[in-house]
Phi, psi and omega in degrees: 000136182281167178298320179297320177296316178299321180298316178299315181293323180294318179298320176297318182293307187289335178295335178270344182263322182241076188287346180267000178255159174242138184239125181245113181269148171052059176275119179294137177230076180288137186293320180221111185300124178082351182221061182230160178246157179232076176062019181262334179206172182299131180157179181284124180288174182269100186274154168230129175279129186305301180214135170246126177257135170246115185276182185294340178264013178067028174268147179262143179225135180267131174238122177245126182260138174218140173291151184304325183267011180284123184295340181294339174288310192280338176263002174085000182298336182298331178298314179296322180297314180293326178295320178295316178300318180298317180298312182298320182289314185284339179267001181276125174303143185302329181296316180286324178298318178299319178298324179294317179295319179297315179299319178298314181297326181277358178288161188297324184224073189285332177059023177290135181247127178113189184283118181297323181297338177301320179296314181301315181294321181294317181286314181296332177298331180284338187280354185267003183295124182287345183265012181292134176242126182261155175297150182302128180079009182236145176248009178221351180268104184275129179249344177202126182188143170282357184278357180299137178294142180226145175280131176276340178205153169252136180229117176264115182257107180268121189254134176111182183083197182237007173103354180250353191293342180256006189293144172299138182090348179244317185234085181293336184296313183293328177287330174296321178296324178295319178293319179301317181297322179289328185278319191255340176278142186286169179295339180276348180285135178302151179295136180263128173241132179255130183237160170235132181237120189214157183274134179241008179169173182299118181057031179228129188227163178226143179238124179230151176271137184305319183290356177252015179245129179201143171256005183270329179204176186262003180216086002281170181215222175242153174285168177303320182290316181289327175295319177300315179297322178297316180294324178297324186267348185226104179296333180265029188302331182292340176280342182265319195220135183221051178213164177278150180292157176278000000 
Protein backbone atom coordinates (compact mmCIF):
# COMPACT_ATOMS: atom_id res chain seq x y z
CA UNK A 1 0.00 0.00 0.00
CA UNK A 2 1.36 3.44 -0.91
CA UNK A 3 1.70 6.37 1.48
CA UNK A 4 -1.21 8.13 -0.26
CA UNK A 5 -3.38 5.04 0.22
CA UNK A 6 -2.47 4.90 3.89
CA UNK A 7 -3.30 8.59 4.22
CA UNK A 8 -6.77 8.05 2.77
CA UNK A 9 -7.38 5.10 5.10
CA UNK A 10 -6.05 7.03 8.10
CA UNK A 11 -8.35 9.98 7.44
CA UNK A 12 -11.32 7.61 7.28
CA UNK A 13 -10.16 5.92 10.48
CA UNK A 14 -9.31 8.98 12.56
CA UNK A 15 -12.45 10.81 11.48
CA UNK A 16 -14.50 8.23 13.40
CA UNK A 17 -12.23 8.35 16.47
CA UNK A 18 -11.69 12.09 16.90
CA UNK A 19 -15.02 13.51 15.83
CA UNK A 20 -14.37 16.92 17.40
CA UNK A 21 -11.28 17.53 15.27
CA UNK A 22 -10.93 18.58 11.64
CA UNK A 23 -8.19 17.08 9.44
CA UNK A 24 -6.79 18.84 6.37
CA UNK A 25 -4.56 16.71 4.12
CA UNK A 26 -1.81 17.93 1.78
CA UNK A 27 -1.90 21.65 2.48
CA UNK A 28 0.55 23.42 0.12
CA UNK A 29 3.09 25.63 1.89
CA UNK A 30 4.96 27.49 -0.82
CA UNK A 31 7.90 29.44 0.55
CA UNK A 32 7.32 32.51 -1.61
CA UNK A 33 3.97 32.96 -3.30
CA UNK A 34 4.44 33.42 -7.05
CA UNK A 35 8.22 33.15 -6.78
CA UNK A 36 9.03 29.59 -5.88
CA UNK A 37 10.84 26.72 -7.50
CA UNK A 38 9.89 23.09 -7.64
CA UNK A 39 13.11 21.07 -7.68
CA UNK A 40 14.20 22.71 -10.96
CA UNK A 41 16.91 24.95 -9.57
CA UNK A 42 18.45 25.88 -6.28
CA UNK A 43 15.80 27.24 -3.93
CA UNK A 44 13.03 26.30 -1.54
CA UNK A 45 10.87 23.49 -2.98
CA UNK A 46 7.09 23.46 -3.04
CA UNK A 47 6.14 21.68 0.19
CA UNK A 48 2.90 19.99 1.18
CA UNK A 49 2.11 19.21 4.81
CA UNK A 50 0.70 15.69 4.99
CA UNK A 51 -2.08 16.39 7.52
CA UNK A 52 -2.98 19.33 9.75
CA UNK A 53 -5.36 18.63 12.62
CA UNK A 54 -7.41 21.39 14.27
CA UNK A 55 -8.73 20.13 17.58
CA UNK A 56 -11.83 21.19 19.51
CA UNK A 57 -9.81 23.89 21.32
CA UNK A 58 -8.67 25.37 17.99
CA UNK A 59 -5.10 24.09 18.39
CA UNK A 60 -3.12 22.99 15.35
CA UNK A 61 -1.28 19.65 15.16
CA UNK A 62 1.21 18.46 12.56
CA UNK A 63 0.97 14.91 11.20
CA UNK A 64 3.78 13.55 9.03
CA UNK A 65 3.30 10.15 7.36
CA UNK A 66 6.10 7.75 6.47
CA UNK A 67 6.04 4.16 5.29
CA UNK A 68 7.68 1.74 7.70
CA UNK A 69 10.54 1.04 5.29
CA UNK A 70 11.24 4.71 4.50
CA UNK A 71 14.88 5.45 5.26
CA UNK A 72 14.03 9.03 6.28
CA UNK A 73 12.68 7.63 9.55
CA UNK A 74 15.75 5.63 10.43
CA UNK A 75 18.40 8.17 9.41
CA UNK A 76 16.64 10.98 11.27
CA UNK A 77 15.91 13.15 8.24
CA UNK A 78 12.24 13.25 9.21
CA UNK A 79 13.14 15.58 12.11
CA UNK A 80 14.49 18.19 9.71
CA UNK A 81 11.48 17.81 7.46
CA UNK A 82 9.03 18.39 10.31
CA UNK A 83 11.08 21.36 11.51
CA UNK A 84 10.84 22.98 8.05
CA UNK A 85 7.08 22.41 7.95
CA UNK A 86 6.78 23.92 11.41
CA UNK A 87 8.81 26.97 10.36
CA UNK A 88 6.79 27.55 7.19
CA UNK A 89 3.49 27.18 9.05
CA UNK A 90 4.33 29.32 12.08
CA UNK A 91 5.93 32.09 10.02
CA UNK A 92 2.90 32.39 7.73
CA UNK A 93 0.69 35.48 8.34
CA UNK A 94 -2.78 34.38 9.32
CA UNK A 95 -4.26 36.13 6.28
CA UNK A 96 -2.21 34.05 3.85
CA UNK A 97 -2.68 30.88 5.90
CA UNK A 98 -6.43 31.38 5.76
CA UNK A 99 -6.17 31.77 1.98
CA UNK A 100 -4.33 28.46 1.73
CA UNK A 101 -7.07 26.66 3.66
CA UNK A 102 -9.79 28.29 1.53
CA UNK A 103 -8.00 27.34 -1.68
CA UNK A 104 -7.63 23.78 -0.41
CA UNK A 105 -11.32 23.53 0.47
CA UNK A 106 -12.34 24.86 -2.95
CA UNK A 107 -10.19 22.30 -4.77
CA UNK A 108 -11.97 19.50 -6.62
CA UNK A 109 -10.94 16.72 -4.22
CA UNK A 110 -9.95 18.35 -0.93
CA UNK A 111 -10.51 15.22 1.25
CA UNK A 112 -10.94 17.39 4.36
CA UNK A 113 -12.47 15.42 7.24
CA UNK A 114 -14.56 17.16 9.88
CA UNK A 115 -16.34 20.48 10.30
CA UNK A 116 -15.16 23.03 7.73
CA UNK A 117 -16.25 25.91 9.97
CA UNK A 118 -13.75 24.61 12.50
CA UNK A 119 -10.97 25.82 10.20
CA UNK A 120 -12.60 29.23 9.84
CA UNK A 121 -12.94 29.66 13.61
CA UNK A 122 -9.34 28.60 14.24
CA UNK A 123 -7.89 31.02 11.68
CA UNK A 124 -10.18 33.92 12.47
CA UNK A 125 -9.33 33.47 16.14
CA UNK A 126 -5.75 34.43 15.25
CA UNK A 127 -6.80 37.73 13.68
CA UNK A 128 -7.99 39.28 16.94
CA UNK A 129 -4.51 39.74 18.44
CA UNK A 130 -4.14 43.33 19.65
CA UNK A 131 -0.35 43.18 19.30
CA UNK A 132 -0.35 42.69 15.53
CA UNK A 133 2.07 44.92 13.62
CA UNK A 134 1.53 45.38 9.88
CA UNK A 135 4.06 46.27 7.21
CA UNK A 136 4.10 49.96 6.34
CA UNK A 137 1.29 50.79 3.95
CA UNK A 138 -0.28 47.35 4.28
CA UNK A 139 -3.38 46.19 6.10
CA UNK A 140 -2.79 42.45 5.69
CA UNK A 141 0.98 41.81 5.67
CA UNK A 142 1.85 40.97 9.26
CA UNK A 143 5.48 41.50 10.27
CA UNK A 144 5.15 40.94 14.02
CA UNK A 145 2.36 39.29 15.92
CA UNK A 146 1.55 36.74 18.60
CA UNK A 147 -1.30 35.74 16.31
CA UNK A 148 0.85 33.46 14.16
CA UNK A 149 -0.50 29.91 14.08
CA UNK A 150 1.60 27.41 15.99
CA UNK A 151 1.61 23.63 16.12
CA UNK A 152 0.82 22.27 19.57
CA UNK A 153 2.23 18.85 18.70
CA UNK A 154 4.23 16.96 16.10
CA UNK A 155 2.99 13.49 15.18
CA UNK A 156 5.04 11.02 13.16
CA UNK A 157 2.69 8.39 11.72
CA UNK A 158 4.60 5.29 10.61
CA UNK A 159 2.45 3.29 8.23
CA UNK A 160 2.61 -0.44 7.59
CA UNK A 161 3.86 -3.53 9.34
CA UNK A 162 1.89 -5.61 11.80
CA UNK A 163 2.03 -3.42 14.88
CA UNK A 164 5.07 -4.78 16.71
CA UNK A 165 7.88 -3.25 14.65
CA UNK A 166 8.34 -0.22 16.92
CA UNK A 167 8.05 -2.11 20.19
CA UNK A 168 10.46 -1.63 23.06
CA UNK A 169 12.80 -4.59 23.24
CA UNK A 170 12.46 -5.20 19.52
CA UNK A 171 13.43 -1.96 17.78
CA UNK A 172 15.98 0.06 19.76
CA UNK A 173 16.60 2.42 16.82
CA UNK A 174 13.18 4.05 16.86
CA UNK A 175 13.41 4.50 20.64
CA UNK A 176 16.82 6.12 20.14
CA UNK A 177 15.13 8.64 17.85
CA UNK A 178 12.61 9.36 20.58
CA UNK A 179 15.46 10.04 23.03
CA UNK A 180 17.24 12.19 20.44
CA UNK A 181 14.12 14.33 19.99
CA UNK A 182 13.91 14.91 23.75
CA UNK A 183 17.63 15.70 23.98
CA UNK A 184 18.22 17.93 20.96
CA UNK A 185 14.91 19.63 20.24
CA UNK A 186 14.39 22.79 22.26
CA UNK A 187 11.79 23.37 24.95
CA UNK A 188 9.89 25.51 22.43
CA UNK A 189 9.58 22.62 19.98
CA UNK A 190 6.17 20.91 20.10
CA UNK A 191 6.13 17.50 21.74
CA UNK A 192 6.74 14.66 19.28
CA UNK A 193 4.56 11.55 19.40
CA UNK A 194 5.36 8.53 17.24
CA UNK A 195 2.46 6.31 16.10
CA UNK A 196 2.07 3.16 14.02
CA UNK A 197 -0.91 2.68 11.70
CA UNK A 198 -1.31 -0.77 10.19
CA UNK A 199 -3.85 -3.04 8.57
CA UNK A 200 -5.32 -5.89 10.63
CA UNK A 201 -7.80 -7.13 8.06
CA UNK A 202 -9.47 -6.09 4.84
CA UNK A 203 -10.31 -2.38 5.26
CA UNK A 204 -9.67 -2.71 9.00
CA UNK A 205 -6.86 -0.81 10.72
CA UNK A 206 -5.31 -0.25 14.12
CA UNK A 207 -3.50 2.79 15.53
CA UNK A 208 -1.02 2.43 18.38
CA UNK A 209 1.35 4.81 20.15
CA UNK A 210 4.99 3.77 20.09
CA UNK A 211 5.40 4.27 23.83
CA UNK A 212 2.60 1.76 24.40
CA UNK A 213 4.31 -1.03 22.46
CA UNK A 214 6.69 -3.47 24.14
CA UNK A 215 7.71 -7.12 23.94
CA UNK A 216 9.38 -6.88 27.34
CA UNK A 217 6.27 -6.72 29.50
CA UNK A 218 2.52 -6.39 29.24
CA UNK A 219 2.15 -2.86 30.60
CA UNK A 220 2.65 -1.46 28.04
CA UNK A 221 2.66 -4.43 25.70
CA UNK A 222 1.25 -5.48 22.36
CA UNK A 223 -2.35 -5.57 21.24
CA UNK A 224 -3.91 -8.90 20.35
CA UNK A 225 -3.45 -8.05 16.67
CA UNK A 226 0.19 -7.00 16.94
CA UNK A 227 1.02 -10.03 19.09
CA UNK A 228 -0.55 -12.26 16.46
CA UNK A 229 1.57 -10.60 13.78
CA UNK A 230 4.71 -11.03 15.91
CA UNK A 231 4.04 -14.76 16.32
CA UNK A 232 3.43 -15.13 12.59
CA UNK A 233 6.81 -13.59 11.76
CA UNK A 234 8.89 -15.17 14.55
CA UNK A 235 8.83 -18.90 15.12
CA UNK A 236 10.95 -18.39 18.22
CA UNK A 237 8.52 -15.85 19.67
CA UNK A 238 8.44 -17.61 23.07
CA UNK A 239 12.10 -16.73 23.52
CA UNK A 240 11.22 -13.06 22.97
CA UNK A 241 7.93 -12.62 24.76
CA UNK A 242 6.18 -14.37 27.65
CA UNK A 243 3.00 -12.47 28.45
CA UNK A 244 -0.58 -12.24 27.26
CA UNK A 245 -1.57 -9.44 24.91
CA UNK A 246 -3.40 -6.40 26.21
